[in-house]
Structures are given as C-alpha cells and as structure tokens.
Coordinates of C-alpha atoms and ligand atoms in Angstrom, one line a residue:
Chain E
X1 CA 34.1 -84.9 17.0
X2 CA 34.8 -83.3 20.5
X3 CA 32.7 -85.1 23.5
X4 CA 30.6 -82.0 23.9
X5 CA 29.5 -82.3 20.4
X6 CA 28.9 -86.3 21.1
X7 CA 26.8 -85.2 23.7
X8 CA 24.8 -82.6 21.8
X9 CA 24.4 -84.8 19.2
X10 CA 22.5 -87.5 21.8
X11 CA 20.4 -84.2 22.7
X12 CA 20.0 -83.2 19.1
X13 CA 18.8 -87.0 18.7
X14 CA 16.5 -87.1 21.2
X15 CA 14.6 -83.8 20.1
X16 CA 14.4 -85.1 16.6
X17 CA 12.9 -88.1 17.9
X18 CA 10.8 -86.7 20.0
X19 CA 9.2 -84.4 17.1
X20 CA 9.0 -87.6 14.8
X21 CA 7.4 -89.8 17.1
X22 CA 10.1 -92.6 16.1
X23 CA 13.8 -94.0 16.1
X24 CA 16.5 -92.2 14.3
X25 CA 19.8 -92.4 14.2
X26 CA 22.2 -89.1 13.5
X27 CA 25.2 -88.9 11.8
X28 CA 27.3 -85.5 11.6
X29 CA 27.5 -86.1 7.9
X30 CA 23.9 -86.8 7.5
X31 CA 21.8 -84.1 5.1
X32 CA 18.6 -83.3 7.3
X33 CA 16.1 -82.8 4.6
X34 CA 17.2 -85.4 2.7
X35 CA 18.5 -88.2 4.4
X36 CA 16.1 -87.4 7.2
X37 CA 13.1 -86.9 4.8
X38 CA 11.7 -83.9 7.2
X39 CA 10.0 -81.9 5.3
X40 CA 9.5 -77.7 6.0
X41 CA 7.1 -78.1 8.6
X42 CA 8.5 -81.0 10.3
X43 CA 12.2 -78.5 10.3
X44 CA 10.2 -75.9 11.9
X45 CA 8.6 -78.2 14.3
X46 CA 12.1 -79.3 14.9
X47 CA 13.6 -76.1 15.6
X48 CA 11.1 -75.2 17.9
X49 CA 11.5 -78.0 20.3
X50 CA 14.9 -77.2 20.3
X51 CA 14.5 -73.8 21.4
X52 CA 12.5 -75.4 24.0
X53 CA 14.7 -78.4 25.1
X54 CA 18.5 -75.7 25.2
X55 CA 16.5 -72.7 26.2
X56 CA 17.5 -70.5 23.1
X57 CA 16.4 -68.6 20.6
X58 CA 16.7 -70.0 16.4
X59 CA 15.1 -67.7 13.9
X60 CA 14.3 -69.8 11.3
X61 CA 16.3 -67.5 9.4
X62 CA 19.3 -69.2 11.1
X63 CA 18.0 -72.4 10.2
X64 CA 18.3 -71.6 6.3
X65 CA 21.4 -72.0 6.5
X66 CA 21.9 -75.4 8.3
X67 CA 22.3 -78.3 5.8
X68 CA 23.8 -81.1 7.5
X69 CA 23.5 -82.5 11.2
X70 CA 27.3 -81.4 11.6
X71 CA 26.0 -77.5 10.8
X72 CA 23.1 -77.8 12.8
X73 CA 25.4 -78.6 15.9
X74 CA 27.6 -75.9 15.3
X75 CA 24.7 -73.4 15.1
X76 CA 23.4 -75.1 18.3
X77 CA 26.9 -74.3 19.9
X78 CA 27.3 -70.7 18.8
X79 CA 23.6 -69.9 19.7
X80 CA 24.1 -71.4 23.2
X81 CA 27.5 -69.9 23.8
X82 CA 25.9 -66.4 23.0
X83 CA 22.8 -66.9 25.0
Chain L
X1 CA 13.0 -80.8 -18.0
X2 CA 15.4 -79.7 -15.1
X3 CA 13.9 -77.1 -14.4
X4 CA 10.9 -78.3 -13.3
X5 CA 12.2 -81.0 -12.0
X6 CA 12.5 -80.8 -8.4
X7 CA 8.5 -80.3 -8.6
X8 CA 8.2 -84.5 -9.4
X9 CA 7.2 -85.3 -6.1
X10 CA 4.7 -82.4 -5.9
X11 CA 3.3 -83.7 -9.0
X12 CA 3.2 -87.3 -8.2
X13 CA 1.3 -86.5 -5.5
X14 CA -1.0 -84.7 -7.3
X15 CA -1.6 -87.1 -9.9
X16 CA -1.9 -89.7 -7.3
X17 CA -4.8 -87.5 -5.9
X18 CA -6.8 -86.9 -9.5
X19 CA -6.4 -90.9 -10.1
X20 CA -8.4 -91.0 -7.1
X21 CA -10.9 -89.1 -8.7
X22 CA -11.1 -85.9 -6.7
X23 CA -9.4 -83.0 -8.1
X24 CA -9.9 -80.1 -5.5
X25 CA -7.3 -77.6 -7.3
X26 CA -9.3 -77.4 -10.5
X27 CA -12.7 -77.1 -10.0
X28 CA -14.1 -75.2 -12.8
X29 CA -18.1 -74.0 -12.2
X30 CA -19.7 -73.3 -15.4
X31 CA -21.8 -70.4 -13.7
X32 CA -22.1 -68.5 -9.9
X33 CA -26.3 -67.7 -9.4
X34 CA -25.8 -66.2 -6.3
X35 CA -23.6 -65.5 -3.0
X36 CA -24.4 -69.3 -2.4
X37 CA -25.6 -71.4 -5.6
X38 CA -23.6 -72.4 -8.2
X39 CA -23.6 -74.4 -11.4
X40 CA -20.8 -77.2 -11.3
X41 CA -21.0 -79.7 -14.1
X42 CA -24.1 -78.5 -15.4
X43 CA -25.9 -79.7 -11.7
X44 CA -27.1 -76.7 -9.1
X45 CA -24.5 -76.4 -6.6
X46 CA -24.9 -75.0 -3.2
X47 CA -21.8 -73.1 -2.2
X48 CA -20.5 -73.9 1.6
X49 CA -16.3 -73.1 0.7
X50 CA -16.9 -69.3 -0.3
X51 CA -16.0 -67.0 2.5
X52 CA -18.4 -65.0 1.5
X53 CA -19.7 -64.3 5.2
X54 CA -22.0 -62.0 4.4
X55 CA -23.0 -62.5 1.3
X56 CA -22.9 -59.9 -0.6
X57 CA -21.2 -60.8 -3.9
X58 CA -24.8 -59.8 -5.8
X59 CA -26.2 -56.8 -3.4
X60 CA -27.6 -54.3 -5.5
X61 CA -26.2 -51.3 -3.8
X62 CA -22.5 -53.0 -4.3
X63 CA -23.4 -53.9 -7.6
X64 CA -24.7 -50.3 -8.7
X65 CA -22.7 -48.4 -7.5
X66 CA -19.2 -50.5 -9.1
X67 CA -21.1 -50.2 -12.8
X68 CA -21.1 -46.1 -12.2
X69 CA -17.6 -46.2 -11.0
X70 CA -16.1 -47.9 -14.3
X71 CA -18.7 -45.4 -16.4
X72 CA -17.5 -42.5 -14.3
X73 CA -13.5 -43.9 -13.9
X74 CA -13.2 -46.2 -16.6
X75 CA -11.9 -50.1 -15.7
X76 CA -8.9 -49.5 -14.8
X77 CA -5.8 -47.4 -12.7
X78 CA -3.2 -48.5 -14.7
X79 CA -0.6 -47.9 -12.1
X80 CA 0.4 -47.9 -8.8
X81 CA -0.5 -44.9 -6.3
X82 CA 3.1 -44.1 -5.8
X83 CA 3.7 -43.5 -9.6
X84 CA 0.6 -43.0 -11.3
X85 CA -1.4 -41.5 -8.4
X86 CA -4.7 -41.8 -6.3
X87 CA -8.2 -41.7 -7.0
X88 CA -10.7 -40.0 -5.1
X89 CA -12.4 -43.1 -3.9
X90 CA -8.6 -44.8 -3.1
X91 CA -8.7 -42.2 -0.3
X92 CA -12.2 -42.1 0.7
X93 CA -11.8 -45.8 1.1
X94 CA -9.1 -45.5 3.3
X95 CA -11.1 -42.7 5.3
X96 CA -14.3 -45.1 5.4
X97 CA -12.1 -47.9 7.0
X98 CA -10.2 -46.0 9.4
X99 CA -13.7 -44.6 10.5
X100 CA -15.4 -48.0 10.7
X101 CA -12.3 -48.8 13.3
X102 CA -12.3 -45.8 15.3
X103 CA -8.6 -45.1 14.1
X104 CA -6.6 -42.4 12.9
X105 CA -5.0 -44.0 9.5
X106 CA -5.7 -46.6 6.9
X107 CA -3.9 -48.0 3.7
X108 CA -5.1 -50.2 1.1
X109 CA -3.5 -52.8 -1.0
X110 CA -4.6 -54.7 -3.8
X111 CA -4.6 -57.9 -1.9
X112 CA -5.0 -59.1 2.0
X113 CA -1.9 -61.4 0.9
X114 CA -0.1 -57.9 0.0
X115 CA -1.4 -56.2 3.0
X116 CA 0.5 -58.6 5.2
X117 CA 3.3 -58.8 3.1
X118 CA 3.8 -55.2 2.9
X119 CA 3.0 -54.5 6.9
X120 CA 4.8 -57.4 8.4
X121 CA 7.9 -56.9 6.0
X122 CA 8.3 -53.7 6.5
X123 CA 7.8 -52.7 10.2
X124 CA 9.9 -55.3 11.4
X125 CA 13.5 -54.7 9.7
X126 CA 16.7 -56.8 10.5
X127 CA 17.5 -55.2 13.9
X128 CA 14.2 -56.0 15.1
X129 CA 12.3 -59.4 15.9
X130 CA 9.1 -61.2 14.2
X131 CA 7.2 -63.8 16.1
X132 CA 4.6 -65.2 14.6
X133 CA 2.0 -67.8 15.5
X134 CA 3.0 -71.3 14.1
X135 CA -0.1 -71.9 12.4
X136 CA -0.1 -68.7 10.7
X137 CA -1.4 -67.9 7.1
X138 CA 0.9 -68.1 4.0
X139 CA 0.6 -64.6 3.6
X140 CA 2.4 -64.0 7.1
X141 CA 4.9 -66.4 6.3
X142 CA 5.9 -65.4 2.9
X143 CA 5.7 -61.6 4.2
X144 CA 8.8 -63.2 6.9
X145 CA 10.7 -64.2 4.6
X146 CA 10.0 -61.1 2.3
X147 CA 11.4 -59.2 5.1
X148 CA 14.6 -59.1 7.1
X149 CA 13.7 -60.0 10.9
X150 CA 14.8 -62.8 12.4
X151 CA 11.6 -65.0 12.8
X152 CA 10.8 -66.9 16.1
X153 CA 7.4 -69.1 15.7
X154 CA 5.8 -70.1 18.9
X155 CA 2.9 -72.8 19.4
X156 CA -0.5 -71.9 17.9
X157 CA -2.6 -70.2 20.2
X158 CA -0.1 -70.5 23.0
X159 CA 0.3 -67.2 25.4
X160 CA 3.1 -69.4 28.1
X161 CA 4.7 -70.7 24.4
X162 CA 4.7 -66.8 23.2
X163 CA 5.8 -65.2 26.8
X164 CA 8.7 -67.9 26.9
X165 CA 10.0 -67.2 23.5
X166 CA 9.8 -63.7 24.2
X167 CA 11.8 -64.0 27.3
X168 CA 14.3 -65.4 25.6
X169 CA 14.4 -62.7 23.2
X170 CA 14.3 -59.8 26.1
X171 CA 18.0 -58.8 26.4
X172 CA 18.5 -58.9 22.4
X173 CA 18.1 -55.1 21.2
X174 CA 15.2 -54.4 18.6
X175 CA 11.3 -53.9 18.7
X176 CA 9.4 -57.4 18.8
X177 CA 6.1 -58.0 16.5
X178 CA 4.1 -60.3 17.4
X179 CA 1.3 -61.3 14.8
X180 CA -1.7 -63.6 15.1
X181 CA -4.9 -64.0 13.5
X182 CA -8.7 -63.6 14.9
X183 CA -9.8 -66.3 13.0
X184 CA -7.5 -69.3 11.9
X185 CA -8.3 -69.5 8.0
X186 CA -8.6 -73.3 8.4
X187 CA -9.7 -75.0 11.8
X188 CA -12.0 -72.0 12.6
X189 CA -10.8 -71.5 16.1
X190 CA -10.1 -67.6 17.3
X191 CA -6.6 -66.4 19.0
X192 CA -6.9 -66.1 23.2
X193 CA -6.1 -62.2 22.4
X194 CA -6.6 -61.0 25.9
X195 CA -3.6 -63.3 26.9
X196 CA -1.4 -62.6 24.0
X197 CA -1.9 -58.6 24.7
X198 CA -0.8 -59.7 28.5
X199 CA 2.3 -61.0 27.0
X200 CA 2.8 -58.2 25.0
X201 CA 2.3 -55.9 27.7
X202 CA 4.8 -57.4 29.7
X203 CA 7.3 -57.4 26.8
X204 CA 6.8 -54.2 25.6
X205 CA 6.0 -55.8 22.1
X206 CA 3.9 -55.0 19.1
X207 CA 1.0 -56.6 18.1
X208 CA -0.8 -57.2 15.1
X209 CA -4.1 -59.1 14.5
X210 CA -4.9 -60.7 10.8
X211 CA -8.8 -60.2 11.0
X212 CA -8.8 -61.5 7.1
X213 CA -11.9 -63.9 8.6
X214 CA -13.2 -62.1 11.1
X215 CA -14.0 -58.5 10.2
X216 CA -18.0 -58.4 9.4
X217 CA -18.2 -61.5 11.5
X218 CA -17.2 -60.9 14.9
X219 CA -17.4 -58.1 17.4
X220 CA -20.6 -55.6 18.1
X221 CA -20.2 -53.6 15.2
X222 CA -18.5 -56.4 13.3
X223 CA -14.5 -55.1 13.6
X224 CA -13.3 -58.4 14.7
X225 CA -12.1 -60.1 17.4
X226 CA -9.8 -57.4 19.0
X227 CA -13.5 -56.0 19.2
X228 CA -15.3 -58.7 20.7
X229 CA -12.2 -59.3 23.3
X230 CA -12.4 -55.4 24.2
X231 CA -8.6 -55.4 23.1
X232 CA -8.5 -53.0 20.6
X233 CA -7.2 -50.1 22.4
X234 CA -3.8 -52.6 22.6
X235 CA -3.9 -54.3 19.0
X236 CA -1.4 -51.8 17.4
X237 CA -2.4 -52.8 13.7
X238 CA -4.7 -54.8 12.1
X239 CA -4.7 -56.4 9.0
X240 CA -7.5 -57.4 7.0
X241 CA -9.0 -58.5 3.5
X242 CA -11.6 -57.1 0.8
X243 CA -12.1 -60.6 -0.3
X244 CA -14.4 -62.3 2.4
X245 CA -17.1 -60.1 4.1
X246 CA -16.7 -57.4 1.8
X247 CA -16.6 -59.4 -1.6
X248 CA -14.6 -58.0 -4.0
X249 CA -10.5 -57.9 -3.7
X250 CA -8.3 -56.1 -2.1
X251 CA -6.7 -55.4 1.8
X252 CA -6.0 -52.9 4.5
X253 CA -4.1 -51.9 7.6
X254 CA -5.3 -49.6 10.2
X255 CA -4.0 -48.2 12.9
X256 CA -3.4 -44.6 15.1
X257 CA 0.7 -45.2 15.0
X258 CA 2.1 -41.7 14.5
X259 CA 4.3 -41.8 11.4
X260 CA 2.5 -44.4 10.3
X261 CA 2.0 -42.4 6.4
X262 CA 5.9 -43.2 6.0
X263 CA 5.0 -46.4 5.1
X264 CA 3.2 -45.6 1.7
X265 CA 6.7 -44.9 0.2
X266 CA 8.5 -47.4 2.4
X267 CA 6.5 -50.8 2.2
X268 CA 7.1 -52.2 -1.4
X269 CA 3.9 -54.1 -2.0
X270 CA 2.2 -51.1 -1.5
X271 CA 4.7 -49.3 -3.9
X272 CA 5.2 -51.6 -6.9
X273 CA 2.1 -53.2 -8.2
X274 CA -0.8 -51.3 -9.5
X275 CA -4.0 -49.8 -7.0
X276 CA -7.1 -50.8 -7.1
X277 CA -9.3 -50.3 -10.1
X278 CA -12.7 -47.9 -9.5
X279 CA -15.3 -50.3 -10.1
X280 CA -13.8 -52.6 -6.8
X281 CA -13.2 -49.6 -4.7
X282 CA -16.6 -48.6 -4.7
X283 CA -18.2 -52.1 -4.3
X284 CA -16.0 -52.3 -1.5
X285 CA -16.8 -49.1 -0.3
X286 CA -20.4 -50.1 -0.7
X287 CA -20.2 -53.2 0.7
X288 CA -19.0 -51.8 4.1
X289 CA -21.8 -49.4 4.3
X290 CA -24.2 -52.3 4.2
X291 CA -21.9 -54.2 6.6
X292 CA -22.7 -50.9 8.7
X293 CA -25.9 -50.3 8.5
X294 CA -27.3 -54.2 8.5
X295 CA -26.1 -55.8 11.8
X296 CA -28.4 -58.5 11.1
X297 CA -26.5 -60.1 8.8
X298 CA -24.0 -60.8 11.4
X299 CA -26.6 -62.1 13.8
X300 CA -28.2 -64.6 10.7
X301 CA -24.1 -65.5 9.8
X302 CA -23.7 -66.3 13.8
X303 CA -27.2 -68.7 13.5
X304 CA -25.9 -70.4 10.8
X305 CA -23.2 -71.3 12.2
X306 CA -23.9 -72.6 15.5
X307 CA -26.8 -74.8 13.9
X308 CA -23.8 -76.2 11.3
X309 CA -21.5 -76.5 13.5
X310 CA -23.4 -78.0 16.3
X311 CA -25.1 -80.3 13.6
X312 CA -21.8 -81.7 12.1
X313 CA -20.8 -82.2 15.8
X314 CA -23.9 -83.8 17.1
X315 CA -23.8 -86.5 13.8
X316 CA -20.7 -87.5 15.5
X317 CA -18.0 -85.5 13.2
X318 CA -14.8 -84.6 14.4
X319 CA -14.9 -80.5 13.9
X320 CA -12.8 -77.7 15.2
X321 CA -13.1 -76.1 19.0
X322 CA -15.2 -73.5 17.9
X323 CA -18.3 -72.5 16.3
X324 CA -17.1 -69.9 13.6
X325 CA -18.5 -69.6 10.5
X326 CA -15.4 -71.5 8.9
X327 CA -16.1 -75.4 10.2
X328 CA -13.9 -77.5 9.3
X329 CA -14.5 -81.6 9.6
X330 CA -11.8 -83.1 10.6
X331 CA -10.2 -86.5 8.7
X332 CA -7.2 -88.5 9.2
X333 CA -6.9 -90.1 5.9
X334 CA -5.9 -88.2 3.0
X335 CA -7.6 -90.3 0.4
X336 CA -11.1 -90.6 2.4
X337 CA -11.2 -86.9 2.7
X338 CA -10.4 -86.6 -1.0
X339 CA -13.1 -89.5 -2.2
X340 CA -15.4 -87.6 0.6
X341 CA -15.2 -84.5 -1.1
X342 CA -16.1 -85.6 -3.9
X343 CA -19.0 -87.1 -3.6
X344 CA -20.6 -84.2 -2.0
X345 CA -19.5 -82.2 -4.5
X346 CA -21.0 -84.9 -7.0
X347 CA -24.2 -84.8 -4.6
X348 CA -24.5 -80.7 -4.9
X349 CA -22.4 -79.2 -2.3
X350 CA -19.1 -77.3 -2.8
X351 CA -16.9 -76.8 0.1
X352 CA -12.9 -77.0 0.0
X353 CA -10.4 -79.3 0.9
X354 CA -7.5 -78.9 2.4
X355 CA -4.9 -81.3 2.6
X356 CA -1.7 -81.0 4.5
X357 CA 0.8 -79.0 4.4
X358 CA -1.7 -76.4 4.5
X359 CA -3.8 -77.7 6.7
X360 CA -1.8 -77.3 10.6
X361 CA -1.7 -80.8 11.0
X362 CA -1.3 -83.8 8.9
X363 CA -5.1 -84.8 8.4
X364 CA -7.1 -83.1 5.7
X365 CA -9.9 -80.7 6.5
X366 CA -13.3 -80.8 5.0
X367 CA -13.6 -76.7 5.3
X368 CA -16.7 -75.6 4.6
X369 CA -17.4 -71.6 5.3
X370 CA -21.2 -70.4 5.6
X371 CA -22.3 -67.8 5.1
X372 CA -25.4 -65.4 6.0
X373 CA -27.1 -65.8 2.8
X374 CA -27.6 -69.6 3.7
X375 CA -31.5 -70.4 4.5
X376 CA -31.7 -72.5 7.6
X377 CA -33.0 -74.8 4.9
X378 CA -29.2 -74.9 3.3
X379 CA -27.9 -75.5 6.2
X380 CA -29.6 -78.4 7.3
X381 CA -29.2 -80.1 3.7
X382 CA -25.5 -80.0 4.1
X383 CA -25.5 -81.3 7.6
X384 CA -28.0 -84.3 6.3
X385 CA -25.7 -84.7 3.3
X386 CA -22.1 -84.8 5.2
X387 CA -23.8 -86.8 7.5
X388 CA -25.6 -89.3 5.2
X389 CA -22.1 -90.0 3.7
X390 CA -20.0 -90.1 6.7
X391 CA -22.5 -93.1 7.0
X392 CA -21.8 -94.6 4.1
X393 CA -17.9 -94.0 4.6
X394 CA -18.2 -95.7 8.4
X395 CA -16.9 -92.2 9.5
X396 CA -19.8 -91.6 12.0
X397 CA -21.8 -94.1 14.2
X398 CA -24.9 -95.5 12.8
X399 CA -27.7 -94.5 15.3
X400 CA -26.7 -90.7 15.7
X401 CA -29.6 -88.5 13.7
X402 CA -28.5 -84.8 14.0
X403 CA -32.8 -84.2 12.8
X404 CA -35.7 -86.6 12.2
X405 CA -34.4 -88.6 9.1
X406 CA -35.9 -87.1 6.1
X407 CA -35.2 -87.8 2.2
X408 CA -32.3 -85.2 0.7
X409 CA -31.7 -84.9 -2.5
X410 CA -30.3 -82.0 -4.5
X411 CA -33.6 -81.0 -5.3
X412 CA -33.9 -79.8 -1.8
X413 CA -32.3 -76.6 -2.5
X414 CA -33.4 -73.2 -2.2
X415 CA -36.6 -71.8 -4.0
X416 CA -34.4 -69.6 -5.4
X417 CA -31.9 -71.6 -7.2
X418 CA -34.8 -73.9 -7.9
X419 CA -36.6 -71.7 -10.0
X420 CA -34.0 -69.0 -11.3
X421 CA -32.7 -69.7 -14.5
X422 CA -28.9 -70.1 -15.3
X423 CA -28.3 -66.8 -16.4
X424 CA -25.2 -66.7 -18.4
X425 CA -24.3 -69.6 -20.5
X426 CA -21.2 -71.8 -19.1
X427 CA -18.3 -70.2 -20.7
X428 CA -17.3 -67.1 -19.8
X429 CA -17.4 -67.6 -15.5
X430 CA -15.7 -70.5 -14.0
X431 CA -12.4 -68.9 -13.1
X432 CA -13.8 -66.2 -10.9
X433 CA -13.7 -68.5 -7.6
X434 CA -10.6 -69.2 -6.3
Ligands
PLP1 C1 -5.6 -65.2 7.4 C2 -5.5 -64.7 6.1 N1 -4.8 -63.6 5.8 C3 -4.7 -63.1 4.6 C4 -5.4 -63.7 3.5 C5 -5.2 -63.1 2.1 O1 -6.3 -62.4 1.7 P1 -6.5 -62.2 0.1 O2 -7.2 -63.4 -0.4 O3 -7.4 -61.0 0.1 O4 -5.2 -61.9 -0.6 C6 -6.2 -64.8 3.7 C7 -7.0 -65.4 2.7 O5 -6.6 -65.8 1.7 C8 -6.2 -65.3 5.0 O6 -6.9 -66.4 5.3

C-alpha cells in the first residue's frame, strides 16, 4: 500500500470510528459488512460522514459496489481526484 | 434450505421477539367496529396505530356511494389504464385532486408506495441527481434504487446538511430532486420546508414533498404542509396516499409541470399493475368531498392531538418534537418496548411498534396515530393507560399525574363500542389492517 493510501486509511479509520462510537481497527483486506458487522444503515451513516469529512460527493449507488476496505479506498481516491 | 438461508438472522431475531411474548407483525383482530374500536382476542379494542386521521373508514356517504360503484362497475378493472383503459371515475378522480390542490394535473396509482416509486424513479434518470432526506420512507428508498440516479442522502431535517451536499453536486451536469416528507411516518415531526425551498432556490433544484401523513391533517384547507408553510407555489410535486385521511387505497401526484402527461406512458408503476377498482375510486372520491366540506374534522384531529401528545409528555414520556397526530413514545430498549406493547394491547389499546431498522434511530417507538374520531374520553384512557404502565415498567417518575388519578379499566371505552354489538362474527376480517 502506497503512503497516501496508509494515510487515507487512518482517515477512513477515524470516520468509521467516529460513526460507531468505538475502536476499530482497518485492514485493506477486511470485508466491511461482514468483518465490520455494519449493517445498511450504519454503511449509509458511514458514507455520509465521509462525504462530510473529504468534502465529496458518494451516491450510494457508488457505494454498491464497495466490498472490502481496499475498494472503499480506491473509490475514495477516484471520487476525490475527480472532485 | 439455501435459499432462505441468509434470512437466519432475521428470523432469530424475530423468534427471539415472539418468545418474549409480543408479536407486533401478526396481530390478527377478529373484527374492526369502527374508525377506532376493534375486537382483538375476543376483548374491545380501542385503535390508536390506524392512520385513519380522519376517520372515515365507516362514513356513510364513502360507504354508499363505493356499494353503487361495484353495482354500477362491477368489482373490479382487471387491468391497468395503459392496457385495459380508464374509467370515468379514474379521471374524475384525478380532476377532483388536482382541483383540491389548485393544480393543473394529477395521476393516480394504486398505492402511495407506487406513487413514489413511479415519480421519484422516473423523473430523475441516470444523468440526473436524487437527494433524499436520510430518514425517508421505504417507499422513497426503494423508488432510488428502482431508478437510475445517483442518490446523495443528507441529515434528516437538515437545510445547511442539504445546501452543502448540493454544493458539492453544483458543477456535475443534471437536474437535482430533492424529496422530503411533511410528516415523518414515524417520529411525527414535520420538514422545515421554507428552508429546504431556500436551498432549492439557490440550487435551482426540484422539490417534491411526501404528504402521505399530512394531507387532510395540515394546512387551511387540509393540503399539507407545503400549505401551512405558504410554500406551495415552490413544491414542484407532491406525493401523497389514499390510505390515511382518505381511507381506502391508493396514491397520487400533482403538480402544474408542463409535459407532465408524458409520464403515464413513461413511469412503470403507473404502467404495469392494474388501476384502481370502482368501488375505491369512489370512496375515495367521496371521502375527499367530506374532507372538503367538513373542516372540523381537522380542527377535532388537531385537539386530539395536542391533549395526547402533551399528556404523554407531561407523564414524563420521552415523545417526538412535535405535536402531530402520529406520537410516538420514545424507548431505548428493544425488549421493554416489545413487553410494553403488549400489555397495552392485552389492556385494550392497539397502537404499533416499531423497532429499528425502521425506526430512524436504534430505540423502538411506541407509535400511536389518533385520529378525529377519538372522544376526548379515548384519549385520556390511553394517556392514563401508557402512563399507568410506564409506572409499573419504572419508565416514568412516580409523582407526575398527567389528570387527577382515576380508576381505568377497559370498560372505560366509548358508549359506542360499549353498547354496539360485534357485528360480523370473527372470521372473515382480521387481515384488513395492515
Ligand atoms: C411517508 C409515506 N409515504 C408513502 C407511504 C405509502 O403509502 P401506501 O400505504 O398508500 O402505499 C407511506 C405509508 O405507508 C408513508 O408513510
């Protein structure tokens, strides 16, 4: 993993535990529903306080597609690059 | 068994939920008396989770005038408009709701849920943008994902939340939607519309308002919130439902859009499921000339209310911001709301629980709904009921009386329901509440 995506992952971590109201610790390989037990809401709730925290815009529809930490960073990366 | 597999933790939950005892998605009544008495388990039932705001499931002149319909039309369309054609009263209908609004065009679906399916997923295509409300209705979600906008959510009831997503929308090409209810279906509490038209103003959005709960309930003549706010001239649609102040089924947009017809062979819930039958088209069309013509209704629905709401409060309940005719009391355990429920449902009054995820947070509402056929004598037994075992549950303080203290039993119910007999024997009703 580059050190950009080290960084964004601290971000990404810091969101998430912000939304959660507790500790957790990402891995790239991690599955977010599954490993991270959020449920729909709680992914929605997610993805709107990261809207907030980079300033962009994630239709949900975007979100779909995100399975693992490692794809959410790379959509995080291409949204922000275009913005 | 694979199949259905992946629903084991939706059904471990709900197991865990009937071992408690409670079973909220299966009550079965063994007869409706009235807009708000029941017969649940062979005890007299008052009815506070009905959304019948007005009550006028029973009024005559709704009543009547459905029976001549299926005499005159027979039971049933047996196809959609599109296909099979319209009946007279399909389009005088639509010309009776268009008129209540003051605008120029009106179509009707055979659900609210299709309504907003069918509007939201079709206005909004995948060059465009859909932003919706966070807390919004299944309907509105299941209508995003129906269609093929991008979807941006922002926080409920939010105008900065809405004007900032918006902004960072404002150099991506497209039309923006925005859609928000009058009422939220749940908590109550309305939508701060003369801020969210601001915002959509300034963004040169759309905006549609849900008045599914508040049509017949707020506003002068009863249109809604965009009424009451003196917005309507900027709400470019609005949705709404048969099902609550009108009682029957069924749903509607209007709006003055020109073009707007287009959409009859464009929106495919509109298209691909069969119309409305006769006999609910003219109840319904009924049932909005009563909502006309008796204004009084809405002022007896507005009384009820306030002394529900403010009774609940006073008794030391946690309730929503607002008092609406939906009041919901607010509970942070799952399993006291459920074993809360229940017992006033054992004790004589129905009312709905809703449990996360479809409640906006992740406490479970009591929701109760009243309605204007409630005496002030209803009322007051539900507040000393609620409050009697929010007692009991060490829910409320002890030395908070909402009235002077006074016996309540189920006895104390209308002298209607205490002296009209069961009409129909148990069978054949039950599955006509949702
Ligand atoms: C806000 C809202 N919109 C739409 C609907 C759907 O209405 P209907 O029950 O007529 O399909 C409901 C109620 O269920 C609702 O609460």
């Amino acid at each position: 993993m580059s050190e950009d995506q080290t960084a964004l992952l601290n971000e990404v971590s810091d969101v998430l535990e912000s939304v959660l109201n507790k500790k957790v610790e990402l891995k790239p390989e991690m599955n977010i529903v599954n490993d991270l037990g959020l449920d729909s809401i709680a992914v929605m709730n997610f993805t709107m306080a990261l809207e907030d925290k980079f300033d962009i815009s994630i239709p949900l529809n975007d979100m779909a597609s995100v399975v693992t930490v490692q794809d959410l960073l790379n959509t995080l990366e291409t949204l922000r690059s275009a913005a | 068994m694979s199949l259905l597999s992946k629903f084991q933790p939706l059904a471990a939950r709900y197991d865990a939920l009937r071992e408690s005892g409670a079973d909220p998605f299966s009550v079965k009544f063994d007869d409706i008396i009235s807009s708000v008495e029941g017969v649940l388990k062979g005890k007299r039932t008052l009815l506070f989770g009905t959304n019948n705001y007005l009550g006028l499931t029973f009024d005559p002149h709704s009543m009547e005038r459905s029976i001549d319909a299926i005499r005159m039309h027979g039971t049933g369309t047996t196809g959609s408009r599109i296909a099979n054609g319209s009946y007279d009263g399909h389009a005088e209908l639509e010309r009776a709701i268009a008129d209540f609004y003051g605008r120029k065009h009106c179509m009707v679906f055979s659900t609210g849920y299709q309504a907003n399916l069918a509007m939201i997923s079709t206005l909004v295509g995948k060059d465009d943008h859909l932003v919706i409300d966070a807390d919004s209705h299944a309907s509105i979600y299941d209508a995003s994902r129906l269609g093929h906008a991008p979807v941006v959510r922002f926080r409920h009831n939010n105008p900065d939340d809405l004007a900032k997503r918006l902004a960072r929308l404002k150099d991506q090409p497209g039309e923006k939607l925005i859609v928000v209810e009058g009422i939220y279906s749940m908590l109550g509490d309305t939508a701060p519309l003369k801020e969210f038209v601001d915002v959509k103003k300034e963004f040169g959005a759309y905006l549609m308002v849900d008045e599914a709960h508040s049509m017949g309930v707020l506003g002068e003549r009863g249109r809604g919130l965009a009424e009451r706010e003196g917005v309507e001239d900027d709400v470019d649609f609005v949705v709404g439902t048969f099902s609550k102040s009108l009682a029957s089924v069924g749903g509607y947009c209007v709006s003055s859009m020109e073009g707007f017809e287009i959409l009859r062979i464009a929106a495919r819930p509109y298209m691909f499921t069969a119309s409305l039958p006769p006999a609910i088209i003219a109840s319904t069309t009924a049932a909005l000339e009563t909502l006309r013509a008796e204004p009084q209704r809405r002022e007896k629905l507005t009384a009820n209310s306030r002394r529900f709401y403010n009774g609940l409060k006073s008794a030391g309940f946690t309730v929503g911001p607002e008092a609406n005719p939906i009041v919901a009391v607010i509970i942070d355990k799952v399993d006291v709301a459920a074993a809360f429920w229940k017992r006033l449902v054992d004790e004589g009054m129905y009312l709905n629980l809703a449990l996360p995820p479809a409640t906006p947070s992740h406490q479970a509402f009591l929701r109760s709904s009243v309605s204007a056929a409630h005496t002030f004598e209803h009322i007051d037994f539900a507040i000393e009921l609620m409050t009697r075992v929010g007692r009991e549950f060490g829910l409320l303080p002890e030395n908070v009386h909402p009235f002077p203290p006074r016996v309540v039993t189920a006895e104390r119910l209308s002298a209607r329901a205490a002296t009209m007999p069961v009409r129909r024997p148990a069978a054949d009703v039950g599955a006509g509440m949702a």
